[in-house]
Short mmCIF file of C-alpha atoms and ligand atoms in Angstrom, two decimals:
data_model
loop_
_atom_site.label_atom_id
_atom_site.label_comp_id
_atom_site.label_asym_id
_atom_site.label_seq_id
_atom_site.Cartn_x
_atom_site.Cartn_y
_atom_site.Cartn_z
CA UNK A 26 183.24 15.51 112.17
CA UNK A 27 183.04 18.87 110.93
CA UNK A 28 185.94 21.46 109.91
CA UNK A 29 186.42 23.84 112.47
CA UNK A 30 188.84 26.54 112.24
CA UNK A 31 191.16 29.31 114.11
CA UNK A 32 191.17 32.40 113.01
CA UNK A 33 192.48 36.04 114.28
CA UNK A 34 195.24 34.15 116.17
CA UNK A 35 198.36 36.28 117.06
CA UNK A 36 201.67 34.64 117.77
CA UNK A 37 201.35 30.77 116.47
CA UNK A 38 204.31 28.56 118.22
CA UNK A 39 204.21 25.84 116.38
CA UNK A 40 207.61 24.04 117.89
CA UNK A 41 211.32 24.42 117.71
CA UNK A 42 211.37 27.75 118.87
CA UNK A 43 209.60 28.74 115.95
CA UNK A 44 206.58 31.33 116.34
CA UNK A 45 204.76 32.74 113.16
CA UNK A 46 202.61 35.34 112.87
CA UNK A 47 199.54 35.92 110.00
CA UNK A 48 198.98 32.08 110.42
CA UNK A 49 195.48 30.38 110.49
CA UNK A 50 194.79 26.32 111.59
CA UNK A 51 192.10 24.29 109.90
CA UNK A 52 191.08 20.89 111.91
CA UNK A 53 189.65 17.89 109.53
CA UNK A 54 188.83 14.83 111.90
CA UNK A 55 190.96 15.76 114.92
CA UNK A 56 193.63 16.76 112.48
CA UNK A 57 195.61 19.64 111.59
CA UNK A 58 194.68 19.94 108.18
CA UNK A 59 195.84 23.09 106.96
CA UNK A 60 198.48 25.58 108.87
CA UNK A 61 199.03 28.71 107.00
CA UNK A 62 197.93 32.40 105.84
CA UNK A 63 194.48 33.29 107.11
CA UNK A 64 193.02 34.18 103.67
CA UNK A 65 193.66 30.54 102.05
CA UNK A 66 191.15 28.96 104.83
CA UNK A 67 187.79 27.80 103.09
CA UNK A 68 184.71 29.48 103.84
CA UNK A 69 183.31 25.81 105.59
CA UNK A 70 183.24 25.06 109.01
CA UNK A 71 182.71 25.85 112.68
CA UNK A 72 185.06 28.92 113.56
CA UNK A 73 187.18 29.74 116.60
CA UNK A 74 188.33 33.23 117.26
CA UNK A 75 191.78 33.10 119.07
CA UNK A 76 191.26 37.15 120.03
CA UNK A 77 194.59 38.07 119.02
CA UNK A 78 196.33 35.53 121.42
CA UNK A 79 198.96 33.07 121.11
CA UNK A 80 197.84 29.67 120.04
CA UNK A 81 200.56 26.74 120.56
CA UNK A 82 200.44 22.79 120.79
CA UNK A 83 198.69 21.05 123.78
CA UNK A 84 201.16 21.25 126.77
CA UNK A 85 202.86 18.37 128.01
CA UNK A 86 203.59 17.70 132.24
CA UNK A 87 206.52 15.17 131.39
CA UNK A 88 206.38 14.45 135.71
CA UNK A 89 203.70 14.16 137.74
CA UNK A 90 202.98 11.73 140.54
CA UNK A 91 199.11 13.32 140.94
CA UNK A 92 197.49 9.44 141.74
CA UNK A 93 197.64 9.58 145.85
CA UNK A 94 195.22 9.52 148.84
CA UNK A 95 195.92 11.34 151.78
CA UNK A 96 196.52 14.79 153.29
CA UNK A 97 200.38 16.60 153.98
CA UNK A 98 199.41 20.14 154.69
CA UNK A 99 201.01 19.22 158.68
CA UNK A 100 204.24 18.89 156.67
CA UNK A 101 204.36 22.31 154.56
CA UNK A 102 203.49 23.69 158.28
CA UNK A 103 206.45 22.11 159.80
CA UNK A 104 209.14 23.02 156.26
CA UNK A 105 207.51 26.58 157.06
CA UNK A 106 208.92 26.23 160.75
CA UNK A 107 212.41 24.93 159.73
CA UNK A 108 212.15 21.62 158.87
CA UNK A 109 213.34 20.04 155.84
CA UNK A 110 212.58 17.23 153.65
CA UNK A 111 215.04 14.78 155.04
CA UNK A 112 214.10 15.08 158.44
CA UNK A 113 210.37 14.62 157.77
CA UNK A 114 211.08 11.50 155.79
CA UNK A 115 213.63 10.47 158.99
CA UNK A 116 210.42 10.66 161.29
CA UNK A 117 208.30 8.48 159.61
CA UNK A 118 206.35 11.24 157.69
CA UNK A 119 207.01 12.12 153.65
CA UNK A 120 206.61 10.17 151.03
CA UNK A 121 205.81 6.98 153.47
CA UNK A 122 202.68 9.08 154.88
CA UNK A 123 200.96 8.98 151.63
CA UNK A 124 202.41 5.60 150.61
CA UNK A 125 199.71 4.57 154.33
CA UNK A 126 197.13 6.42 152.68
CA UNK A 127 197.10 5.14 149.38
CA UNK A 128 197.59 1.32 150.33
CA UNK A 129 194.18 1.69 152.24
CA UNK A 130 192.21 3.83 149.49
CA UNK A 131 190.28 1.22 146.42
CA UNK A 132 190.86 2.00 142.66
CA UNK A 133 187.44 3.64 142.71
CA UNK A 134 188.35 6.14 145.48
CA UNK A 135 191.82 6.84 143.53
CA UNK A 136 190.09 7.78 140.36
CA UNK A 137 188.02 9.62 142.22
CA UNK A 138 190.54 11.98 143.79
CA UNK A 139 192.85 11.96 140.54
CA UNK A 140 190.08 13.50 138.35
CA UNK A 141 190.21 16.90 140.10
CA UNK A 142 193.85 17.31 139.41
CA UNK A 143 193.32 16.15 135.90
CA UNK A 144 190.91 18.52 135.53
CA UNK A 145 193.08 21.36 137.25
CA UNK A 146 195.89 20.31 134.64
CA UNK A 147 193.42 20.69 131.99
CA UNK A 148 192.42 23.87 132.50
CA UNK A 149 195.92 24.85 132.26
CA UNK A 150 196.43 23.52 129.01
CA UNK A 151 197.89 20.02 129.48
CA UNK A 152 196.53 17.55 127.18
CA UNK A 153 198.74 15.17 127.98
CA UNK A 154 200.58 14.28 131.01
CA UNK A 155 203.40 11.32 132.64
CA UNK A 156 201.88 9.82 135.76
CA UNK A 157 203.77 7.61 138.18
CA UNK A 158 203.09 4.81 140.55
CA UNK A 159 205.28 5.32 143.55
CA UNK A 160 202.91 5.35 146.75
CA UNK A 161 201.63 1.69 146.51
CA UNK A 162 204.96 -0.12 147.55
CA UNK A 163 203.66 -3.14 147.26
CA UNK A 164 203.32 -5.67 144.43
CA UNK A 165 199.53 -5.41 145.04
CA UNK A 166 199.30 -1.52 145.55
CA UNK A 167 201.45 -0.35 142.96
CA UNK A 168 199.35 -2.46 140.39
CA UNK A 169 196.79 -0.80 141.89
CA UNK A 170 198.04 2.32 141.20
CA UNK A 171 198.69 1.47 137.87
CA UNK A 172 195.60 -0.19 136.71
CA UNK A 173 194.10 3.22 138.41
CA UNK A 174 196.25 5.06 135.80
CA UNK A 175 194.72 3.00 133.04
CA UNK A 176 191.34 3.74 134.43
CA UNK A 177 191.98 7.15 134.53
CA UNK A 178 192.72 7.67 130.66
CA UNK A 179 188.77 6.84 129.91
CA UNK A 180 187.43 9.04 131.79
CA UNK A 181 189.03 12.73 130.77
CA UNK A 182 190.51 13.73 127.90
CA UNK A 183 194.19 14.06 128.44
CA UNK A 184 196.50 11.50 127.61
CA UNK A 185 198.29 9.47 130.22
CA UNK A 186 202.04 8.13 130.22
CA UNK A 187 202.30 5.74 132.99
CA UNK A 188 205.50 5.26 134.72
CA UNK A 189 206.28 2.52 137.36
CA UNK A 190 208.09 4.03 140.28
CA UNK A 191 208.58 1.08 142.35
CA UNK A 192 211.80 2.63 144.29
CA UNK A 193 209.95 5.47 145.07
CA UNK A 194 210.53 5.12 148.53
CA UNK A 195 212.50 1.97 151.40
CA UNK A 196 208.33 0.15 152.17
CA UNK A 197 208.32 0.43 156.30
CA UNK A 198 209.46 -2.89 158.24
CA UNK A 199 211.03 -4.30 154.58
CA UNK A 200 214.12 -4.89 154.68
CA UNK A 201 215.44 -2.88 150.98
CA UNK A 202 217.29 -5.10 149.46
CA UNK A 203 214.00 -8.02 150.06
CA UNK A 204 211.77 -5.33 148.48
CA UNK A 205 214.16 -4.45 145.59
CA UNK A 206 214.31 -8.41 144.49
CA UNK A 207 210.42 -8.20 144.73
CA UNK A 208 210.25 -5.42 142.11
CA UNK A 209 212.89 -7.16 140.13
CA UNK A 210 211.14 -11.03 140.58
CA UNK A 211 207.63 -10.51 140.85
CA UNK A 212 206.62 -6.87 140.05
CA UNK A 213 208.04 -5.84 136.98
CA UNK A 214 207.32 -8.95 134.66
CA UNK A 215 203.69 -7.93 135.94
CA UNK A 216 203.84 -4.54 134.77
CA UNK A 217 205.43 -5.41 131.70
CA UNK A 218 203.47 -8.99 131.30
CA UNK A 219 199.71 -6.51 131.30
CA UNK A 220 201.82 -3.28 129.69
CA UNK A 221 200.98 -1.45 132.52
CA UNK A 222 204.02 1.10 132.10
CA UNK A 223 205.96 2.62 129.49
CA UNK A 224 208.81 4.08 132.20
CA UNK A 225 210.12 2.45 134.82
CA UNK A 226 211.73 5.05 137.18
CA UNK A 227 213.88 5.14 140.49
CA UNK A 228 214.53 7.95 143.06
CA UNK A 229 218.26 7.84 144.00
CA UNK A 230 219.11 9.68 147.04
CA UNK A 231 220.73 9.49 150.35
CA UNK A 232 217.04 8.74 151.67
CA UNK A 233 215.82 5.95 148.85
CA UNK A 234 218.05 3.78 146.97
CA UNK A 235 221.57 3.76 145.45
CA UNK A 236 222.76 4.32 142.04
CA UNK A 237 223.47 0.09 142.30
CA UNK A 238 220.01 -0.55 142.73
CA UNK A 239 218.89 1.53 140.27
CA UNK A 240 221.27 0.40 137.83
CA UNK A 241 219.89 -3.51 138.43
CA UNK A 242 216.49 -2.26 138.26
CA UNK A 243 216.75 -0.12 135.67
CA UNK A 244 218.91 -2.98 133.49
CA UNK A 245 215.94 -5.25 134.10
CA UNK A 246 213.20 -2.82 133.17
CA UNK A 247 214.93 -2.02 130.19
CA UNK A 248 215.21 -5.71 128.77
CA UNK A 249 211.14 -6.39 129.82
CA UNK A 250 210.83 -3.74 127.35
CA UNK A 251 210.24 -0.37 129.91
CA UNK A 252 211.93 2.74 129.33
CA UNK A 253 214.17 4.51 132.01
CA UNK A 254 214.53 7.31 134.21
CA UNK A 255 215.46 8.87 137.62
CA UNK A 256 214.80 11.25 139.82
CA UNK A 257 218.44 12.29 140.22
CA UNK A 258 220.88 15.20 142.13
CA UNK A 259 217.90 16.63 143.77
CA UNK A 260 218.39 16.86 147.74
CA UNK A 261 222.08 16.33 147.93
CA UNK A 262 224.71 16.01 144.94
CA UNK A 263 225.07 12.27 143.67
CA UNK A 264 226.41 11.75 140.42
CA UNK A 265 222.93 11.13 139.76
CA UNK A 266 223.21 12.96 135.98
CA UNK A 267 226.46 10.86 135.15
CA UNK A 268 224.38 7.62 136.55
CA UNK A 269 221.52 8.70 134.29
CA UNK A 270 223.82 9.22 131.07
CA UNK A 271 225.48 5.90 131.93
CA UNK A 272 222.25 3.75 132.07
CA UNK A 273 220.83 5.59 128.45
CA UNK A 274 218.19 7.25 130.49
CA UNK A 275 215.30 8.60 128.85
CA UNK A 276 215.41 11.42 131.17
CA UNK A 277 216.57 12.86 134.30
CA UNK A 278 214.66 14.25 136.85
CA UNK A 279 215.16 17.48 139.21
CA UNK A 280 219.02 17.93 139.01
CA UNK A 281 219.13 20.60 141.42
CA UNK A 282 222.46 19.33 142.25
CA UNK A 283 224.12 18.12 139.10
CA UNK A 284 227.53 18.58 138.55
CA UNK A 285 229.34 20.47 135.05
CA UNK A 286 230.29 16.71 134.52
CA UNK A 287 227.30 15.36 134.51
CA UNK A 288 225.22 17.75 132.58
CA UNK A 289 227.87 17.31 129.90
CA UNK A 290 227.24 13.63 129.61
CA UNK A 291 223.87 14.24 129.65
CA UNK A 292 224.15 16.16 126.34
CA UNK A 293 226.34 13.68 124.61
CA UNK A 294 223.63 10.93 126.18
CA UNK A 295 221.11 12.60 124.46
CA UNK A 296 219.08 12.43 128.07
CA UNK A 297 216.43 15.02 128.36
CA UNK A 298 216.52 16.88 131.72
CA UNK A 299 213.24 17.42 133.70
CA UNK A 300 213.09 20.12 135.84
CA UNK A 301 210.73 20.75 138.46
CA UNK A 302 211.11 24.12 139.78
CA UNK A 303 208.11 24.29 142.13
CA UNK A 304 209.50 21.51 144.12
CA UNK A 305 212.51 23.60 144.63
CA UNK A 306 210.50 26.39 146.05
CA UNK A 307 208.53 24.05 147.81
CA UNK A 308 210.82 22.27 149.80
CA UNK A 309 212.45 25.55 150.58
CA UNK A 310 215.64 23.87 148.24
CA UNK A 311 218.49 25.99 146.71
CA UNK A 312 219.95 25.96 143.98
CA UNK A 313 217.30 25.79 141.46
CA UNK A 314 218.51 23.72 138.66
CA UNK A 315 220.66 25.72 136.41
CA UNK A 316 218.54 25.09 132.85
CA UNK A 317 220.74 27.54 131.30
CA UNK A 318 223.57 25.63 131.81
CA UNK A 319 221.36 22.57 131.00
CA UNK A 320 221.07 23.88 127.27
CA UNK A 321 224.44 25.36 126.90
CA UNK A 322 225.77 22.07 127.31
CA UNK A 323 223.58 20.64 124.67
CA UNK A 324 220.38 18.91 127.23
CA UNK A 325 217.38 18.80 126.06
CA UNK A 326 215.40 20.96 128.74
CA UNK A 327 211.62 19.70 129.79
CA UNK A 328 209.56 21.21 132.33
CA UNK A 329 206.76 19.70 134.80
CA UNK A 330 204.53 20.25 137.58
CA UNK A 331 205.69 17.17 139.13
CA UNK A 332 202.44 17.76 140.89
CA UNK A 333 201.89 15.87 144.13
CA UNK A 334 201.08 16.06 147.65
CA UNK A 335 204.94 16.33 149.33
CA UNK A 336 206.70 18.25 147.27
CA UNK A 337 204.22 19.94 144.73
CA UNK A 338 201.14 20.42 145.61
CA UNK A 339 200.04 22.04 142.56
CA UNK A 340 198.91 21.70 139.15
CA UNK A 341 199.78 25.21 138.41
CA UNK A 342 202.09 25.15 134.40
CA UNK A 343 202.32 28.90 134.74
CA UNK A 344 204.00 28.81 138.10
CA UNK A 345 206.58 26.17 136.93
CA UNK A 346 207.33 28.44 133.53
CA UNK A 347 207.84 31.59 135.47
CA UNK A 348 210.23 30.13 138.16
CA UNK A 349 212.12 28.45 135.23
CA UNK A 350 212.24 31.65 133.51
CA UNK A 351 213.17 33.31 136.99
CA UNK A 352 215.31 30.93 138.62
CA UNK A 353 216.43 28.51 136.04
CA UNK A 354 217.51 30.89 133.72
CA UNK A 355 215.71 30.19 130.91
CA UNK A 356 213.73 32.49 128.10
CA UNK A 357 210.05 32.55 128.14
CA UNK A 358 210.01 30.51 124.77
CA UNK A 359 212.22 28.02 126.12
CA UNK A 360 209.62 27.51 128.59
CA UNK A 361 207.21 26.83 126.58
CA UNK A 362 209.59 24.60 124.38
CA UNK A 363 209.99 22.89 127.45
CA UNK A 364 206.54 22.16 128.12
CA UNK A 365 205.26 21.36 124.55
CA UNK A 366 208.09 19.79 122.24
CA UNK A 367 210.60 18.74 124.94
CA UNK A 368 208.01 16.86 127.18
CA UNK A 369 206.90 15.00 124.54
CA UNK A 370 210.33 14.01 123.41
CA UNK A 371 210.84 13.51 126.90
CA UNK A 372 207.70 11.17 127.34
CA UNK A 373 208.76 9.70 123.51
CA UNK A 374 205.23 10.76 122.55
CA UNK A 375 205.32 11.61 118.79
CA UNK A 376 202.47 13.29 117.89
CA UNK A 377 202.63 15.68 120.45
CA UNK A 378 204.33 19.16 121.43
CA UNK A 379 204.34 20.97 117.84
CA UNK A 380 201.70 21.60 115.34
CA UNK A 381 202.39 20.13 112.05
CA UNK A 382 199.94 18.75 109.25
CA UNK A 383 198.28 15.52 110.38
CA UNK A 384 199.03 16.05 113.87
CA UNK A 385 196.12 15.47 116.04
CA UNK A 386 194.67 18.91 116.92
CA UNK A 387 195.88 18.94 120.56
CA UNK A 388 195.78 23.14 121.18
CA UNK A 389 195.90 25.67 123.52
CA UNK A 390 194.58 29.11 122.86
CA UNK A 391 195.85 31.90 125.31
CA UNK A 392 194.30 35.15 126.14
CA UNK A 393 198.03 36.12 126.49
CA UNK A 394 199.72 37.56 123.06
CA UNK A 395 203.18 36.17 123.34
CA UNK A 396 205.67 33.69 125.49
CA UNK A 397 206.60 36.93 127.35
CA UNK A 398 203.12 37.42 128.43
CA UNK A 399 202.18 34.02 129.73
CA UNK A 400 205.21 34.23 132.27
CA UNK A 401 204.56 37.93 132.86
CA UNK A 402 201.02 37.55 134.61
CA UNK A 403 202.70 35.00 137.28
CA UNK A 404 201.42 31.97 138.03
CA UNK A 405 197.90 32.71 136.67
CA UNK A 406 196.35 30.48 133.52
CA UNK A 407 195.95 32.40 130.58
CA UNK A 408 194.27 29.79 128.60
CA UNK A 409 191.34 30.75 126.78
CA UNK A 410 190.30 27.14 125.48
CA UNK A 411 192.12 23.71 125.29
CA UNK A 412 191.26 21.02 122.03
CA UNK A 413 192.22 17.52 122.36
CA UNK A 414 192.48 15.99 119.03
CA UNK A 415 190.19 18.70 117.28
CA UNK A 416 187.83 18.40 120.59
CA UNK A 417 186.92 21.67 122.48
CA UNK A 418 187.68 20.15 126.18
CA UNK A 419 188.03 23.62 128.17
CA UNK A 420 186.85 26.84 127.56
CA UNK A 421 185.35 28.26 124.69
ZN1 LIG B 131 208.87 12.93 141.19
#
């Protein structure tokens, strides 16, 4: 493989809250290969013109549950009419709706309606991306989902973090604490038995499962050799962020509702937050989380799409930067922190989320000339072109 360079770029964020300016990139065999003044490039090689415009690492979506079948749009109707989250899950629909869909839909069929949003992700500068299990519920369907996962990371170019969400959701007609001794007998030495997951993750809320059974779960995961996390403190305040520094999580997820307390121990956990401000727009929620706060009290702060079809129907990074810059309270750069180097602590993916030499090349090149701008045009993409591992994937 040839050089191939980036010249003319204007703001280079290469991590840590560090953006330089006068900077050039060289790319040797997917690699970074040399990251400094313009003039000390070589004359060899194929050259890309970044037009003035910021240039940072590939972004990272640290949450996204974008492998389903089936259709919700009746729901965002009804939350438009009143109705919130809890009471659609009361009445049957939520989470379980899809969970019906995607228990009758093959592997092929799954791949088949994942690629879009892939694709959608792509073109908004995500090269690489957490994807959960979750809507299978059984041991058979949430292999399923996972082995669709695996498919998945053949087939387009960003790469995949698969997380085993098992207690997701109560199945229908299963008694809970049957199906939790399932996951904990027969479903997880599976997962971990054909590595079929690097997280294993539980939703605690009033309407899934308690901080007990995600504890046991969690415990279990852990010693199979699967990472964990939890969607915590997002409907209704639980002591899900103390539960999550307890347990050693990886990271916590949503936090809407977390108390001083628990962000605290979250910081001395060393727990990375994920927010997922579109869902709190979505579901008509307030508060957002408070990522100021987050930070002050020394938490790691992520960012995702959390893209999927109840809560997040989007694969739209720009809108989830904005409302965390509007609503979360944080600074355009920490946005972009938190969707480049903080994801991929979050996801404990090393090589990804900064631009150092040897990296792989993952890149995004932005028409926009700053942090500022990319949350000033609102929820629109202002990526020029993607590379994954030296690879021009999107644009041009
Ligand atoms: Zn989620």
């Amino acid at each position: 493989m040839s050089q191939l360079q980036i010249r003319n770029i204007g703001q280079l964020f290469v991590g840590k809250g560090q953006v330089l300016t006068g900077q050039a990139l060289a790319i040797d065999h997917g690699r970074v290969s040399y990251l400094g003044a313009e003039g000390g490039l070589t004359a060899r090689g194929d050259v890309i013109d970044a037009g003035g415009g910021l240039v940072s690492p590939g972004l990272v979506d640290a949450h996204t549950h974008l492998v389903f079948a089936g259709d919700r749009a009746d729901e965002f109707a009804q939350r438009c009419a009143g109705a919130t989250y809890l009471e659609i899950a009361q009445k049957g629909g939520g989470i379980l709706s899809t969970v019906r869909a995607t228990q009758l839909a093959s592997e092929k069929e799954l791949v088949e309606l994942a690629l879009p949003r892939l694709a959608a992700l792509l073109a908004q500068g995500v090269t690489t991306a957490e994807v959960k299990s979750g809507y299978g519920l059984t041991v058979d369907d949430e292999l399923k989902m996972l082995r669709v996962i695996r498919r998945l990371q053949g087939l387009q170019p960003i790469s995949l973090v698969p997380t085993l969400l098992a207690l997701h959701a109560v199945p229908q007609g299963v008694d809970r604490s049957a199906w939790v001794r399932t996951v904990l007998t027969e479903l997880l030495p599976r997962v971990a038995q054909d590595k079929l997951a690097v997280f294993c993750d539980v939703f605690v809320e009033q309407s899934a499962f308690t901080a007990d059974e995600a504890r046991e779960v969690l415990r279990a995961a852990r010693a199979l050799g699967l990472l964990p996390r939890l969607h915590v403190d997002q409907l209704t305040p639980g002591k899900g962020a103390e539960l999550a520094a307890e347990l050693s999580a990886v990271t916590a997820d949503h936090l809407e509702h977390a108390s001083d307390a628990g962000m605290r121990a979250l910081g001395a956990a060393g727990t990375v937050a994920v927010l997922a401000p579109i869902s709190t727009l979505y579901l008509r929620q307030r508060p957002f989380a408070n990522g100021r706060k987050l930070r002050d009290a020394g938490v790691s702060v992520a960012l995702c799409t959390n893209c999927n079809p109840g809560s997040a129907m989007t694969e739209n990074v720009a809108l989830a930067m904005g409302l965390a810059c509007l609503e979360c309270g944080l600074t355009p750069l920490e946005a972009l922190e938190a969707f480049t180097g903080n994801a991929a602590h979050a996801l404990r993916v090393q090589h990804a989320g900064h631009l150092r030499l040897g990296d792989p090349a993952d890149v995004v090149i932005f028409k926009a000339k700053s942090p500022a701008h990319l949350v000033w045009h609102l929820g629109q993409s202002e990526v020029r072109a993607v590379l994954k591992a030296g690879k021009l994937v999107h644009g041009g």
